[in-house]
CSV table of C-alpha atoms in Angstrom, one decimal:
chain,number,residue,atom,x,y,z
O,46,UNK,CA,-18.3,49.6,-39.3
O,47,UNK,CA,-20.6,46.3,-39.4
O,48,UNK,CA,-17.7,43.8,-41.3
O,49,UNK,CA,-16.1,41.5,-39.1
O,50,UNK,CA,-12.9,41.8,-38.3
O,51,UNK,CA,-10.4,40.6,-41.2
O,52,UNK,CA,-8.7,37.7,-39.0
O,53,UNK,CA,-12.4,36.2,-39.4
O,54,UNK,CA,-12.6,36.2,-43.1
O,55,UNK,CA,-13.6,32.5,-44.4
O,56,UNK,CA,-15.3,31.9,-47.6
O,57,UNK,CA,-18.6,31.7,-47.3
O,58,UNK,CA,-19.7,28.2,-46.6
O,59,UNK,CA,-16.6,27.4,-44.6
O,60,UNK,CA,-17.3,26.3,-40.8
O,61,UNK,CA,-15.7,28.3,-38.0
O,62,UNK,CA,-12.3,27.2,-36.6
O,63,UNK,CA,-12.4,24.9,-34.1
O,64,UNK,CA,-11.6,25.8,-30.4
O,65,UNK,CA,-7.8,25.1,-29.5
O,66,UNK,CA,-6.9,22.1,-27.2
O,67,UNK,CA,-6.2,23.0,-23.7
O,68,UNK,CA,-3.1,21.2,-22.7
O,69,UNK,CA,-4.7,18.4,-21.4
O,70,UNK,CA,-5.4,17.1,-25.1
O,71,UNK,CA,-9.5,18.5,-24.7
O,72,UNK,CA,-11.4,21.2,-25.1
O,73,UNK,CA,-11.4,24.0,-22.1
O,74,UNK,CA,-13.8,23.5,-19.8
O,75,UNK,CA,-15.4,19.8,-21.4
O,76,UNK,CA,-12.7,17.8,-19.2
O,77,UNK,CA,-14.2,16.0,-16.6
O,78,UNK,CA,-12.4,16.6,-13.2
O,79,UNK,CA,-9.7,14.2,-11.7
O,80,UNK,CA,-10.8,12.6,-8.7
O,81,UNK,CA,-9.3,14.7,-6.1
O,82,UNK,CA,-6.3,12.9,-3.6
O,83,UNK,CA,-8.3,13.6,-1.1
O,84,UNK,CA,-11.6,11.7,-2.5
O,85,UNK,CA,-9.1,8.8,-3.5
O,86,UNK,CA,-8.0,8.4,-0.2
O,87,UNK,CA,-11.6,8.7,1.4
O,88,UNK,CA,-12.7,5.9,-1.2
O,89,UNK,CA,-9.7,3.5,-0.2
O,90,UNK,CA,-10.8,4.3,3.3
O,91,UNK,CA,-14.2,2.8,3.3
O,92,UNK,CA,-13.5,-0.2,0.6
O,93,UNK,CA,-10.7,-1.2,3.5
O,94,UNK,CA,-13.8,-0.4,5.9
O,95,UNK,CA,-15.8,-2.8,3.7
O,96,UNK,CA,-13.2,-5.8,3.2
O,97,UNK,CA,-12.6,-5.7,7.2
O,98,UNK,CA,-16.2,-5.5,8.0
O,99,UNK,CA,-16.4,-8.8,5.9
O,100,UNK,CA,-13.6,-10.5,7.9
O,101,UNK,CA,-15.5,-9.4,11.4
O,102,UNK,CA,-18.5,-10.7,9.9
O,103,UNK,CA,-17.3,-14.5,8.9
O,104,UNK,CA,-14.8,-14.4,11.6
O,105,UNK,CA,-17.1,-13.2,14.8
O,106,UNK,CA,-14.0,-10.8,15.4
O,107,UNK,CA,-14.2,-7.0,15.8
O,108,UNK,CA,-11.1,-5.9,14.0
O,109,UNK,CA,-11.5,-1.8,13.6
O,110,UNK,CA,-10.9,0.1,10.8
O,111,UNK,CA,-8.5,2.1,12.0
O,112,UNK,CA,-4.7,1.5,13.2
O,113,UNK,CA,-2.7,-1.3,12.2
O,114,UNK,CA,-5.9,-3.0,10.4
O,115,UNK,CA,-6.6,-0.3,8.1
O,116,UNK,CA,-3.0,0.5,7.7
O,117,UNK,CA,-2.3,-3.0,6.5
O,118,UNK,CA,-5.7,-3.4,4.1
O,119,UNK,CA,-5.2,0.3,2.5
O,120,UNK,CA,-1.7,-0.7,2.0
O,121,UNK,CA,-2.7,-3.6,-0.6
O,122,UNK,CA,-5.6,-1.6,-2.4
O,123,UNK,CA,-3.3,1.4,-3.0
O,124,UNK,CA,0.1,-0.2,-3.4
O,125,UNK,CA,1.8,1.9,-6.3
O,126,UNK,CA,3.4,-1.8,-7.9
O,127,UNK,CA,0.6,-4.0,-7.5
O,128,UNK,CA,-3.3,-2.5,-6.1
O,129,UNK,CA,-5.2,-5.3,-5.2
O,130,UNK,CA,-9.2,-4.3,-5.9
O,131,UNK,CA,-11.4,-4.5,-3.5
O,132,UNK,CA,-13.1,-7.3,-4.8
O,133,UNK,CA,-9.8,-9.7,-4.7
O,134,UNK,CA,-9.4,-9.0,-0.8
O,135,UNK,CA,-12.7,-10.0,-0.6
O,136,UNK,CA,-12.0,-13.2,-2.2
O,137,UNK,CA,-9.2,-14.0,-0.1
O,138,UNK,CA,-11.0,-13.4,3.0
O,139,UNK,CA,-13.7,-15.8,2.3
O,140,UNK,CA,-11.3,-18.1,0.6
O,141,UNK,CA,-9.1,-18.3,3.7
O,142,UNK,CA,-11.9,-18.8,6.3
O,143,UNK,CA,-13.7,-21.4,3.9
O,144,UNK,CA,-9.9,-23.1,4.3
O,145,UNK,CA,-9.0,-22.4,7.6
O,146,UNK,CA,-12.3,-22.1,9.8
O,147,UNK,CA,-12.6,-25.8,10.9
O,148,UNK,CA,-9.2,-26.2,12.0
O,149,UNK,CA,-8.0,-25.0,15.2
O,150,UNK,CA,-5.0,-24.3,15.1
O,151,UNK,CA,-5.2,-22.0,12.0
O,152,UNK,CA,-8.1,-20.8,12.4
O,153,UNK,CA,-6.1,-18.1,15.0
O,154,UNK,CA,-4.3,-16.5,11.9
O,155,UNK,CA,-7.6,-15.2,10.4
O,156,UNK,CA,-6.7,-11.8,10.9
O,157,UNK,CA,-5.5,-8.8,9.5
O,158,UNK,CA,-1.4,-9.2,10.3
O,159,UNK,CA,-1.2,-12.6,8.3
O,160,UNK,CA,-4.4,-12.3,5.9
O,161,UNK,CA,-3.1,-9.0,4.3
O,162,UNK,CA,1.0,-9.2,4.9
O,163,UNK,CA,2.8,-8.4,1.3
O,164,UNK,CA,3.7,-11.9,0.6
O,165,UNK,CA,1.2,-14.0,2.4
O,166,UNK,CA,-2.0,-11.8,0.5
O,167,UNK,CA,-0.1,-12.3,-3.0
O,168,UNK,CA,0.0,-16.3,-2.3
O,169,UNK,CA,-3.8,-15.5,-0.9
O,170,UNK,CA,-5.1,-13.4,-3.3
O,171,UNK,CA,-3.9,-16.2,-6.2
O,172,UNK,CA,-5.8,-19.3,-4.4
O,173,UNK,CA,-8.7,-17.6,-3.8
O,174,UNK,CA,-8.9,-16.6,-7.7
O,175,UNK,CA,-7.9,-20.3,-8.9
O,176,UNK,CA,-10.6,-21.2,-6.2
O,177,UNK,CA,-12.8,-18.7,-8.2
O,178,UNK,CA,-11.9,-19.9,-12.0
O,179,UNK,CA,-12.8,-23.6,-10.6
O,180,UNK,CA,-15.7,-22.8,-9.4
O,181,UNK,CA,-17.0,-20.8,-12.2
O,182,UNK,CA,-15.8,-23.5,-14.3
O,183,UNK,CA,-18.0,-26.0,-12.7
O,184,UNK,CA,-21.0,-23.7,-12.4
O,185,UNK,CA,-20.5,-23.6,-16.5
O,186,UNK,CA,-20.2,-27.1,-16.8
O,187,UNK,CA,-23.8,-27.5,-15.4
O,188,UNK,CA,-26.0,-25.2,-17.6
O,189,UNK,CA,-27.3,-25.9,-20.6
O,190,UNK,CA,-26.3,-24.6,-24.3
O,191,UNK,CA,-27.9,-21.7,-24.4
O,192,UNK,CA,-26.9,-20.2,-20.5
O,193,UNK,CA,-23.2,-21.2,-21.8
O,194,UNK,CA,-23.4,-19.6,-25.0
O,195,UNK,CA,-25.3,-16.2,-22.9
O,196,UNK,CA,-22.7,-16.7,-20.3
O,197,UNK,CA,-19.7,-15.9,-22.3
O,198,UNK,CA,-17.5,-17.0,-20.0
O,199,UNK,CA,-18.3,-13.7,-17.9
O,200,UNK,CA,-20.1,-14.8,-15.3
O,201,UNK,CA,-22.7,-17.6,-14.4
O,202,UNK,CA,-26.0,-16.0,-15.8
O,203,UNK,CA,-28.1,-18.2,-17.2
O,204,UNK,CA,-31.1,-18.2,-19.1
O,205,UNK,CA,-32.6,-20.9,-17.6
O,206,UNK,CA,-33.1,-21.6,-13.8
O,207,UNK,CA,-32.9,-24.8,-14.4
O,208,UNK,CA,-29.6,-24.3,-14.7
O,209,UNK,CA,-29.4,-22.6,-11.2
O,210,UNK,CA,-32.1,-24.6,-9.4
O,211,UNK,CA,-31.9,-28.0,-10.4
O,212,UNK,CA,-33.3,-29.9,-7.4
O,213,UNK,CA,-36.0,-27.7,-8.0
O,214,UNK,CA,-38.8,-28.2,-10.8
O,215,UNK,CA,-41.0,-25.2,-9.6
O,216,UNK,CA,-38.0,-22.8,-10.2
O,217,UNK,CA,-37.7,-24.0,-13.9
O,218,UNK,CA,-39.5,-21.6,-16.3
O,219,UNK,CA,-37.7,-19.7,-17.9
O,220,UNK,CA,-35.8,-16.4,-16.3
């Protein structure tokens, strides 16, 4: 016997059923894979690699990432009540050399104990973003319309370099 099955009846015209949800809310198979723990923790890893190399580098220190250092910079990017992004440690770590690097008796607390504490990186972490809102501020204030208007208050991109270079007439044609 040729006739499908009579569970498979529709009338003709009528599109199949559609496959049932896994439990996960998508269709078996289509759901892209969950970054494994084991990947997250490799990836906290090297960004806390990263945001210490950065420190050695401004710093002229050699602060491993391993031990006490790593222990203290993982624990801010993968704190369960408040992750700071790589990208913020960063901040804070140039923010706090650009503050602290031409005076002498701070310039000893450039490291990873008082830089990335709970507390101290929170107070940190918000300078060195008001530091960043200023400046971008600033930067906004100096282009013209049309970079502002392109800029969006994302980031300083303008259309111009004038807008960038403006000691500079030979840089001024248009990007």
């Amino acid at each position: 016997d040729l006739r499908p099955p009579t569970s498979d009846l529709r009338p003709p015209g009528s599109l199949p059923p559609s496959p049932s949800p896994s439990p996960q809310g998508s269709l078996v198979g289509l759901a892209p894979d969950p970054v494994s723990p084991k990947a997250r923790t490799r990836q906290a890893r090297d960004a806390a690699g990263r945001v210490l190399a950065r420190l050695n580098a401004l710093c002229g220190r050699d602060y491993q990432a391993k031990g006490a250092s790593l222990e203290l910079v993982l624990a801010r990017l993968t704190d369960a009540k408040d992750p700071i992004p790589e990208a913020d440690l960063v901040a804070v770590v140039e923010y706090q050399h650009r503050v602290w690097s031409g005076d002498e008796k701070m310039r000893q607390y450039l490291r990873p104990k008082t830089l990335f504490a709970r507390a101290n990186c929170a107070m940190y972490r918000a300078a060195a973003l008001q530091r960043r809102r200023e400046e971008r501020a600033s930067a906004a204030a100096t282009l013209c319309r049309k970079c502002r208007q392109a800029m969006n208050g994302a980031s300083v991109e303008g259309c111009h370099r004038r807008c960038y270079y403006p000691d500079n007439p030979e840089l001024w044609e248009t990007a």
